[in-house]
Short mmCIF file of C-alpha atoms in Angstrom, two decimals:
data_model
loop_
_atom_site.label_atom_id
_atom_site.label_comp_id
_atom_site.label_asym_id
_atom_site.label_seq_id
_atom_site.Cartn_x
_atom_site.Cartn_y
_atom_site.Cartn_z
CA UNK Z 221 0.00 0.00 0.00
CA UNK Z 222 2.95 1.79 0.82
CA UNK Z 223 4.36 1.97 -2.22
CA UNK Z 224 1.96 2.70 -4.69
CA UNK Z 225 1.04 5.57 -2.56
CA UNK Z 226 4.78 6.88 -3.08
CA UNK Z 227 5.16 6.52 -6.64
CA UNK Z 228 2.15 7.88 -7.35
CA UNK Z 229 3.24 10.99 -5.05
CA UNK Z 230 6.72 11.51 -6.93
CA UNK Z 231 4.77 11.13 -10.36
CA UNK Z 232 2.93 13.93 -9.34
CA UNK Z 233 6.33 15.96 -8.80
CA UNK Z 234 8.04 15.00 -11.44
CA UNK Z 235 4.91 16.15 -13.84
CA UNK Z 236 5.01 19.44 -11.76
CA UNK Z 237 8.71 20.59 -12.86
CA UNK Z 238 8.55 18.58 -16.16
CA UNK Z 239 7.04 21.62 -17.58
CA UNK Z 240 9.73 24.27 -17.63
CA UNK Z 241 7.51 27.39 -16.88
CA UNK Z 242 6.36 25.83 -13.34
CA UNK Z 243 9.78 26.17 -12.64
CA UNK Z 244 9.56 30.08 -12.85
CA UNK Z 245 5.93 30.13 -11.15
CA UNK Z 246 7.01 28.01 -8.43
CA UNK Z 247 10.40 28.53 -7.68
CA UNK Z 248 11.81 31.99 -9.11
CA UNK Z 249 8.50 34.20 -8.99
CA UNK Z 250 7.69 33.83 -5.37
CA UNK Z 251 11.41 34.87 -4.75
CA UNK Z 252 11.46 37.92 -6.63
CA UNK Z 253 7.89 38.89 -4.65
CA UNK Z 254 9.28 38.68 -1.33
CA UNK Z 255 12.74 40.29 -3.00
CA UNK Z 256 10.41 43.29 -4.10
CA UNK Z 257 8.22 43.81 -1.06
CA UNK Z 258 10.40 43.35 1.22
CA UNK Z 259 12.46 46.10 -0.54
CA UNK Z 260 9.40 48.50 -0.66
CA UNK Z 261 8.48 47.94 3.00
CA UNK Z 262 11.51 48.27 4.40
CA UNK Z 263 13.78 46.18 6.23
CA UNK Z 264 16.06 46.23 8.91
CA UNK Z 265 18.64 44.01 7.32
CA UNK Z 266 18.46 46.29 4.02
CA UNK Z 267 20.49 49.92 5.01
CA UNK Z 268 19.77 52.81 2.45
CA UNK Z 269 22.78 53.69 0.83
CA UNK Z 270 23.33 57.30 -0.04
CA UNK Z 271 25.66 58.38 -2.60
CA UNK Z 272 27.80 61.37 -2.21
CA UNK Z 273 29.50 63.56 -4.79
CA UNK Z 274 31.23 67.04 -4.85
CA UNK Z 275 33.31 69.34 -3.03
CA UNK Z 276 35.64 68.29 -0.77
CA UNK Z 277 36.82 70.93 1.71
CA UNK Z 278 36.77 71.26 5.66
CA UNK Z 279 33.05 72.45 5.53
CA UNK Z 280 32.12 69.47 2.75
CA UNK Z 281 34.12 67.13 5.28
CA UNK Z 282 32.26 67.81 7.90
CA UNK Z 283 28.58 67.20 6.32
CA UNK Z 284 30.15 63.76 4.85
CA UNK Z 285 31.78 62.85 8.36
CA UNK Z 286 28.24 63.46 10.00
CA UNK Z 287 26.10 61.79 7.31
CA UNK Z 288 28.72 58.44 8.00
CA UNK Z 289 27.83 58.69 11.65
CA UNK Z 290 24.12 58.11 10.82
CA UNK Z 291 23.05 54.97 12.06
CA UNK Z 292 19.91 55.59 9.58
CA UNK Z 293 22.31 54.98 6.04
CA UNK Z 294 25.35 54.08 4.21
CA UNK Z 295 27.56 56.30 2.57
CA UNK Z 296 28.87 55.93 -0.74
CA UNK Z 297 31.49 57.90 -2.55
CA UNK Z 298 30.65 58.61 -5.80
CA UNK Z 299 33.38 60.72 -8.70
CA UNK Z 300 30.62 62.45 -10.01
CA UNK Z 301 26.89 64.08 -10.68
CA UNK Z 302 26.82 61.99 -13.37
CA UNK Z 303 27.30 58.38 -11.91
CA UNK Z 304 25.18 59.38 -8.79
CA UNK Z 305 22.07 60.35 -10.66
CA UNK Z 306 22.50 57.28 -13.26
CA UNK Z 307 23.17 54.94 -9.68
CA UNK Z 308 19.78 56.09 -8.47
CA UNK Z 309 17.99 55.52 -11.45
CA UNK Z 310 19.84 51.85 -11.72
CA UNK Z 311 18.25 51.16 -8.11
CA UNK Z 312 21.86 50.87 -6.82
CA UNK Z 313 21.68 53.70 -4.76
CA UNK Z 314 18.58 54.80 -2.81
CA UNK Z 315 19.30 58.58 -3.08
CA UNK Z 316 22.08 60.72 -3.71
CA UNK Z 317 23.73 64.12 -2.20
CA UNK Z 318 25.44 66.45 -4.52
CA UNK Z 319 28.10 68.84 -2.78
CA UNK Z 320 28.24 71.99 -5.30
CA UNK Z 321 31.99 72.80 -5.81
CA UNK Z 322 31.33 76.75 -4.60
CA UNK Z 323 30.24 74.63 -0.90
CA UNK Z 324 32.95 76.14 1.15
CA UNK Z 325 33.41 78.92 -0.25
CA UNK Z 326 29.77 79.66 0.03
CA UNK Z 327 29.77 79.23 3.69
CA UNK Z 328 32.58 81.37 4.66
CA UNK Z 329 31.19 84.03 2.77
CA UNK Z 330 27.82 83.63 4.59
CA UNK Z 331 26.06 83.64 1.35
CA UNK Z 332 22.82 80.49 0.89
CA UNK Z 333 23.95 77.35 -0.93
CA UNK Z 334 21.75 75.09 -2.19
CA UNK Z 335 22.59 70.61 -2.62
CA UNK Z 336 20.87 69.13 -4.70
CA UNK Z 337 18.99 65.72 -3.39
CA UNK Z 338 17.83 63.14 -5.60
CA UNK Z 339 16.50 60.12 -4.58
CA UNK Z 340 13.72 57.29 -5.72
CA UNK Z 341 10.09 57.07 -5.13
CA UNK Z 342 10.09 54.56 -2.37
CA UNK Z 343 9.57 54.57 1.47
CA UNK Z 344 13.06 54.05 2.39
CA UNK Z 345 14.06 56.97 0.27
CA UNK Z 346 11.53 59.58 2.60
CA UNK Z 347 13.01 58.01 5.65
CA UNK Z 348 16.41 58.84 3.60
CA UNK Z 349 15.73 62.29 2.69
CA UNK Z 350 15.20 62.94 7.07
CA UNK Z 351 18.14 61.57 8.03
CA UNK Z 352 20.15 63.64 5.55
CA UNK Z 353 18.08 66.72 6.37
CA UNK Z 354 19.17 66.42 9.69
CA UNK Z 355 22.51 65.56 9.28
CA UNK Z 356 22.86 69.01 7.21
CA UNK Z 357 21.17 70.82 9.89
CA UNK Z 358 23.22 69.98 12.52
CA UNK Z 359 26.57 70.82 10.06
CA UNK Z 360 25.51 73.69 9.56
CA UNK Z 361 23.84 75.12 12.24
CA UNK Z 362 27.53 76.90 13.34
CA UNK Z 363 27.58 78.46 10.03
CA UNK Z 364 24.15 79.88 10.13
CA UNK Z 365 24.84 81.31 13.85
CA UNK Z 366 28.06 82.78 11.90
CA UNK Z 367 26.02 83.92 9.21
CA UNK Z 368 23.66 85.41 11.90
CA UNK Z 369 25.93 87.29 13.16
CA UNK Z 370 28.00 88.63 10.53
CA UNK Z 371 30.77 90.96 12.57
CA UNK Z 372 34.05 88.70 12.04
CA UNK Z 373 35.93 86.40 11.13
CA UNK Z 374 34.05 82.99 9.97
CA UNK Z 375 36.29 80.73 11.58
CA UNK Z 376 35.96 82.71 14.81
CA UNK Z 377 32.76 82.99 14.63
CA UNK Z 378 32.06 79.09 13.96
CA UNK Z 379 34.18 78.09 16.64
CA UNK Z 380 32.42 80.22 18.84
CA UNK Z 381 29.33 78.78 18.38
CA UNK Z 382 30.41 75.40 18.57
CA UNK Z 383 31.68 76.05 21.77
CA UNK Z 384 28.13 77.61 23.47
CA UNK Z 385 26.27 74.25 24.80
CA UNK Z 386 22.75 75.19 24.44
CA UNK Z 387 20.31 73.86 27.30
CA UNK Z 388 18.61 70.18 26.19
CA UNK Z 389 15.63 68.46 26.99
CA UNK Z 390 15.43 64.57 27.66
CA UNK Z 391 12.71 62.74 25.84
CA UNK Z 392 11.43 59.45 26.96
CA UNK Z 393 9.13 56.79 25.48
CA UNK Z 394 7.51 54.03 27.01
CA UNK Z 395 5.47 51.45 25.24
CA UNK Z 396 2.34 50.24 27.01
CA UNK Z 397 1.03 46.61 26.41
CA UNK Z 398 2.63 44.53 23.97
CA UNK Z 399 3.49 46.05 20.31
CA UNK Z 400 1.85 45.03 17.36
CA UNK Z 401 4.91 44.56 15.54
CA UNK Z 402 8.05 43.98 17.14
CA UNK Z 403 10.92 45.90 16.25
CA UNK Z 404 13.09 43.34 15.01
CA UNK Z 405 10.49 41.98 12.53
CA UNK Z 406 11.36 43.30 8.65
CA UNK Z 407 9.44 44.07 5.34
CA UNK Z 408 11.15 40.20 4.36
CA UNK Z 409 9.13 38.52 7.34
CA UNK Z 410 5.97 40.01 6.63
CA UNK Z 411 6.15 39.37 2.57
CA UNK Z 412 7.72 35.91 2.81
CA UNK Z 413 4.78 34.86 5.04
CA UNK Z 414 1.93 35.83 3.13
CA UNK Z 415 3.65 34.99 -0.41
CA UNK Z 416 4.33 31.04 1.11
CA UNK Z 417 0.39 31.12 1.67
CA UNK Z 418 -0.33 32.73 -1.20
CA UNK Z 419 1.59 30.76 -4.14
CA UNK Z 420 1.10 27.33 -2.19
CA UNK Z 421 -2.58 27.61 -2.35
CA UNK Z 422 -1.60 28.72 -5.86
CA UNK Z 423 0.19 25.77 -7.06
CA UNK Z 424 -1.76 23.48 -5.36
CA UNK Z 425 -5.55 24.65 -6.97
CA UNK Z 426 -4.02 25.16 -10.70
CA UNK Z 427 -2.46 21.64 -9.89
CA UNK Z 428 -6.05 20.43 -9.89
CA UNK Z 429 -5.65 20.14 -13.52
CA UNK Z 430 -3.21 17.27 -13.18
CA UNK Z 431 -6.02 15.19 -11.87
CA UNK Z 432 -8.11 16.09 -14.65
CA UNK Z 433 -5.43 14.94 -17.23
CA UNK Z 434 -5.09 12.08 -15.55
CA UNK Z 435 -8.81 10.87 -16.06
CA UNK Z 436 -8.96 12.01 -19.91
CA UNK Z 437 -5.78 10.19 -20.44
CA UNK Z 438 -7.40 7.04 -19.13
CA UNK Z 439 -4.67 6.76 -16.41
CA UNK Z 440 -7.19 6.26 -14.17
CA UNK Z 441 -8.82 3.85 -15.80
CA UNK Z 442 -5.04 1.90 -15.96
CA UNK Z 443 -4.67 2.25 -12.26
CA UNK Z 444 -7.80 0.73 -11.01
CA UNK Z 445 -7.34 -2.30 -13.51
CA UNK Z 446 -3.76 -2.52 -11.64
CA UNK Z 447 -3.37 -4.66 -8.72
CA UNK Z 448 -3.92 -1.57 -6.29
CA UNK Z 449 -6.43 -0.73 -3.91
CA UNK Z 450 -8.75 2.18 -4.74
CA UNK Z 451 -7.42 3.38 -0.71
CA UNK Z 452 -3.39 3.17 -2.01
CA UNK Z 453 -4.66 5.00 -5.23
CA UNK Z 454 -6.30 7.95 -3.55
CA UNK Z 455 -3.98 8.01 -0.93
CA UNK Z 456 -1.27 8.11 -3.59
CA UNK Z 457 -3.04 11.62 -5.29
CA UNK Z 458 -3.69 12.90 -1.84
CA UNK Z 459 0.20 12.59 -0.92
CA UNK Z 460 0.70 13.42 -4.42
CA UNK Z 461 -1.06 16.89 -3.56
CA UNK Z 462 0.50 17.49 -0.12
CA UNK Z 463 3.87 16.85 -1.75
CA UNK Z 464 4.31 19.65 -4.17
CA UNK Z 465 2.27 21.94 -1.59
CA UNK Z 466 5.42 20.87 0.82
CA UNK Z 467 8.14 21.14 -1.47
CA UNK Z 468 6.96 24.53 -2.84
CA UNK Z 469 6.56 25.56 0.56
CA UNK Z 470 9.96 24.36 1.66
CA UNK Z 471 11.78 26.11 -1.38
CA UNK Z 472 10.09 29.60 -0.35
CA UNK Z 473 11.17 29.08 3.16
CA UNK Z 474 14.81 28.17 2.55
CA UNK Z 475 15.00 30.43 -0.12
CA UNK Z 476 13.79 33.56 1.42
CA UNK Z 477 15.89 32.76 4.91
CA UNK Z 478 19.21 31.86 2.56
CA UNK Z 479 18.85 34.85 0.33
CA UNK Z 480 16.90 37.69 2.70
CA UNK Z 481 17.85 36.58 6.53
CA UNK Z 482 13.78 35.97 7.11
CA UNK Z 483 13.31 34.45 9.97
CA UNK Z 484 10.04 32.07 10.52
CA UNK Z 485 10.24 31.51 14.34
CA UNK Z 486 10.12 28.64 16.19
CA UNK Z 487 10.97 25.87 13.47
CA UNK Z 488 8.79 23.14 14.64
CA UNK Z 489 6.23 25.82 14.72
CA UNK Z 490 6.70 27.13 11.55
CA UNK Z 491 6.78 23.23 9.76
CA UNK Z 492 3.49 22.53 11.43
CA UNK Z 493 1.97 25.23 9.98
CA UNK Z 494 3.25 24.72 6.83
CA UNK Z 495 2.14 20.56 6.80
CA UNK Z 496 -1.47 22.01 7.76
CA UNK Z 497 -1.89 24.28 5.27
CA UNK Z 498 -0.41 22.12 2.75
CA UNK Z 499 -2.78 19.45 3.76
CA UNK Z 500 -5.41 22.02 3.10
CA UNK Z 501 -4.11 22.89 -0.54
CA UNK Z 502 -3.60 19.52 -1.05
CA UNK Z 503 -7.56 18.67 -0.11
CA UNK Z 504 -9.06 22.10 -1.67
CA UNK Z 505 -7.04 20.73 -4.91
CA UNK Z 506 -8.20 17.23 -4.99
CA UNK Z 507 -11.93 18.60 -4.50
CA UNK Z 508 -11.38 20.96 -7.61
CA UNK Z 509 -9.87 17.65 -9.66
CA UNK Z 510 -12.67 15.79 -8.45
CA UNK Z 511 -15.84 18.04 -9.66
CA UNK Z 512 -14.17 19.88 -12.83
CA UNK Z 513 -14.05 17.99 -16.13
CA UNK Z 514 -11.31 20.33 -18.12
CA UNK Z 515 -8.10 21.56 -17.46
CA UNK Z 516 -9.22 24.80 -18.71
CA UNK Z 517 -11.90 25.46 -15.92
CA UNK Z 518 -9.13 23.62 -13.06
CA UNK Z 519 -6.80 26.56 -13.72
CA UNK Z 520 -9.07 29.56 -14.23
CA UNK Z 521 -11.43 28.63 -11.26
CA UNK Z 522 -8.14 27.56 -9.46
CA UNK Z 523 -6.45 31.42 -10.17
CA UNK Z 524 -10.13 33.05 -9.16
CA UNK Z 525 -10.63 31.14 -5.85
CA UNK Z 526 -6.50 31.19 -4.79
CA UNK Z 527 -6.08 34.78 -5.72
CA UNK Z 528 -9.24 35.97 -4.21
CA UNK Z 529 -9.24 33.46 -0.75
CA UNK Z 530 -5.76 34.94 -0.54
CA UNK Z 531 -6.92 39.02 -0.40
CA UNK Z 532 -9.44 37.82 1.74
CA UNK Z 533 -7.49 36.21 4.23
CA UNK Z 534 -4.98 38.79 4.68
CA UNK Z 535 -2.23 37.46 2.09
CA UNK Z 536 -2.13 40.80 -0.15
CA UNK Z 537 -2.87 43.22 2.25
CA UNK Z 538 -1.89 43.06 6.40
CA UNK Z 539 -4.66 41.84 8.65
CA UNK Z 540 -3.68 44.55 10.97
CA UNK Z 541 -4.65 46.84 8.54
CA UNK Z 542 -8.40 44.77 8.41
CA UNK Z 543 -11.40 46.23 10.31
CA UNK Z 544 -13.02 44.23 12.85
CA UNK Z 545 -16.23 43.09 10.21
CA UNK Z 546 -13.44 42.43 7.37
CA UNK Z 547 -11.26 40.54 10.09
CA UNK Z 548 -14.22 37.81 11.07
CA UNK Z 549 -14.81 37.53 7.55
CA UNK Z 550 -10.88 37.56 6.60
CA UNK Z 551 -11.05 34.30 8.83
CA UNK Z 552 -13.32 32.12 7.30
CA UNK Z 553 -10.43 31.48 4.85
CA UNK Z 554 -7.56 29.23 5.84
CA UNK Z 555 -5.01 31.85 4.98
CA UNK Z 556 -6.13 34.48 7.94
CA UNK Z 557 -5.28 31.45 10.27
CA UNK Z 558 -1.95 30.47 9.07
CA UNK Z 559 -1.20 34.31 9.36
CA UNK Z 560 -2.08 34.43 12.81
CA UNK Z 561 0.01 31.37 13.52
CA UNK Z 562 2.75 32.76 12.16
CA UNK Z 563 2.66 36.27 13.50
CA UNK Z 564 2.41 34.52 16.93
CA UNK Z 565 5.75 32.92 16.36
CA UNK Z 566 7.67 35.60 14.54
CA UNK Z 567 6.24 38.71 16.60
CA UNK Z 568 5.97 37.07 19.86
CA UNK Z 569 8.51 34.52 19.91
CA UNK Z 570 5.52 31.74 20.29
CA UNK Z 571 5.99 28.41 20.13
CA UNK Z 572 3.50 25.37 18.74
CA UNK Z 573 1.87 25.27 22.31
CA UNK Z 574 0.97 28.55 21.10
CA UNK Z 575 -0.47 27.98 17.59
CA UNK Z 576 -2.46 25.25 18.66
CA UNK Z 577 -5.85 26.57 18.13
CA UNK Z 578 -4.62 27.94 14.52
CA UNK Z 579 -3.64 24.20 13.66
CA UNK Z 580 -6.89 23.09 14.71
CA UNK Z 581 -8.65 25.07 12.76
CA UNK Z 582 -6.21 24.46 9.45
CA UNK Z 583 -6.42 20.07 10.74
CA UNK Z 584 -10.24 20.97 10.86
CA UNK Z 585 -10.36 22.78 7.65
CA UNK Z 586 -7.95 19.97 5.57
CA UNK Z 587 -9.82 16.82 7.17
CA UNK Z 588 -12.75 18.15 5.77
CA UNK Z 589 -11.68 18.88 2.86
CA UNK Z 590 -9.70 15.62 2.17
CA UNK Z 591 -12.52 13.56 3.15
CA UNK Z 592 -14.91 15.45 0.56
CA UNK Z 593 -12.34 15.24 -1.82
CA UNK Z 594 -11.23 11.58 -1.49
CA UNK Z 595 -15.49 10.91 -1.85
CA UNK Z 596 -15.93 12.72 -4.85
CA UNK Z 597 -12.53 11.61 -6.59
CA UNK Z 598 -13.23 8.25 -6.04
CA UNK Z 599 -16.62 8.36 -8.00
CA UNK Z 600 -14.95 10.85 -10.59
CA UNK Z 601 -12.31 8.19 -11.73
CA UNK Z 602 -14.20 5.38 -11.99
CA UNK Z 603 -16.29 7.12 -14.38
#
């Protein structure tokens, strides 16, 4: 029984990557996803790098030396305007500081100097544009007071006012309850999360049209005349199903933590939830393979109800971001509970004693499921 339940499970693989483009929709595009979100959310493994070009006097030195101190970016020198604005528009760079040659001079002779800023349309690029804002501020603050001033000497009059120690205040902050989102959770976590649930569901309902194929084919027909219990032969699409949720799954996982540091918690945890939700793919696909008769209608009803389950449940846009109506709705998918689970082991360090009740529900959800699906593929291939 063994057996037959295997080989029909690695068939089902090796039909899965046979086909050169599932190669790029199961393995490469899910990458690049979490590559680009995780980008455009920011990240605390990801430090915006800021190119720097222009003058390079005392006064220039000083704006470059305080823009390295930043624990907000990195600095990069650049040769010239030209490489820094081409840099920027590459991607390379986030943003980029131009020092006009006339810096120094305009300083000392108290007269307004503009740099130019450029920088790309993203959120770490505002962030950017603040920390470089106040990194010229605080250069040139003595120079302004200078400029204030007027009577004298500009070096005398800078070092004076570097020497004055204006009164401070001290600012405190105190968080009350637990935060949302803890601070060491990045743009990667939160995309690599929802894009596992996403293109596993994915793959698993478009995978429906396997089983299709294999009843107009008449393999099917071959199996059941084969020495092989009708048990070993659904059991055999059923693992067949779970296996290329799990190995897509796995991929994503690696991949993401390999390429991106993204970190999935606890990873017993993490594997649990993954096994339940591919169980659930894996029964939601043999139910669609059971009722549909054409490949056709397996892959567009598998895009509608995958993409669509997957906004739903929180996998294209935050549950946190969710009113409480559009929450208890967001949770009659399978998704919103897999999210949960893992947001209790990434943002509060949870373990599977503390996911159990979102792997009930996602056992719940898959038993069902399977046992619907095993019922109805049964009749469909002995048709």
């Amino acid at each position: 029984m063994i057996a037959p339940m295997l080989t029909i499970a690695w068939l089902n693989l090796v039909r899965l990557f046979r086909d050169r483009t599932n190669i790029f929709f199961v393995i490469i595009f899910p990458i690049v996803l979490i590559l680009v979100l995780g980008l455009s959310f920011g990240s605390g493994g990801w430090e915006p790098r800021l190119g720097v070009t222009g003058a390079s006097g005392p006064q220039a030195a000083k704006l470059v030396a305080a823009l390295e101190r930043s624990a907000d970016l990195r600095v990069v020198r650049l040769d010239d305007d030209a490489e820094a604005r081409a840099r920027v528009e590459q991607g390379t760079l986030t943003a980029a500081l131009i020092i006009p040659p006339g810096y120094d001079r305009a300083l000392t002779g108290f007269v307004p100097v503009q740099l130019p800023y450029i920088s790309r349309n993203e959120p770490n690029a505002l962030q950017l544009g603040a920390a470089v804002r106040a990194a010229i501020s605080e250069t040139t603050m003595p120079a302004r007071a200078a400029a204030y001033v007027g009577n004298g000497s500009f070096g005398d009059l800078v070092a004076k006012a570097e020497s004055v120690t204006a009164p401070g205040i001290t600012i405190e902050t105190t968080t009350t309850g637990t935060a949302s989102i803890a601070a060491d959770v990045t743009g990667f976590d939160v995309s690599a999360t929802s894009q596992l649930l996403l293109f596993v569901f994915l793959t698993s309902l478009t995978g429906a049209a396997t089983l299709i194929e294999t009843r107009r084919l008449g393999l099917s027909r071959r199996m059941y005349a084969a020495p092989v219990s009708s048990g070993s032969i659904l059991l055999g699409e059923a693992a067949g199903r779970l296996a290329v949720a799990l190995v897509q799954g796995l991929i994503i996982m690696l991949g993401s933590g390999l390429l991106f540091g993204v970190r999935w918690g606890d990873p017993l945890g993490a594997a649990a939830l993954l096994l339940a939700f591919a169980l659930v793919g894996g029964g939601a696909a043999m139910l669609l393979g059971a009722v549909l008769r054409t490949e056709q209608q397996a892959v567009s009803l598998g895009l509608l109800l995958s993409l669509g389950l997957a906004a739903i449940g929180g996998a294209m846009l935050p549950l946190d971001l969710f009113s409480g109506t559009m929450r208890q709705i967001a949770h009659l998918t399978p998704h919103a509970w897999a999210l949960d689970g893992f947001a209790e082991l990434l943002r509060r360090d949870g373990t599977v004693a503390d996911i159990l009740p979102q792997l009930g529900v996602l056992a719940a959800i898959a038993a069902a499921l399977l046992a619907l699906g095993s019922w109805r593929l049964r009749a469909a291939l002995t048709r």
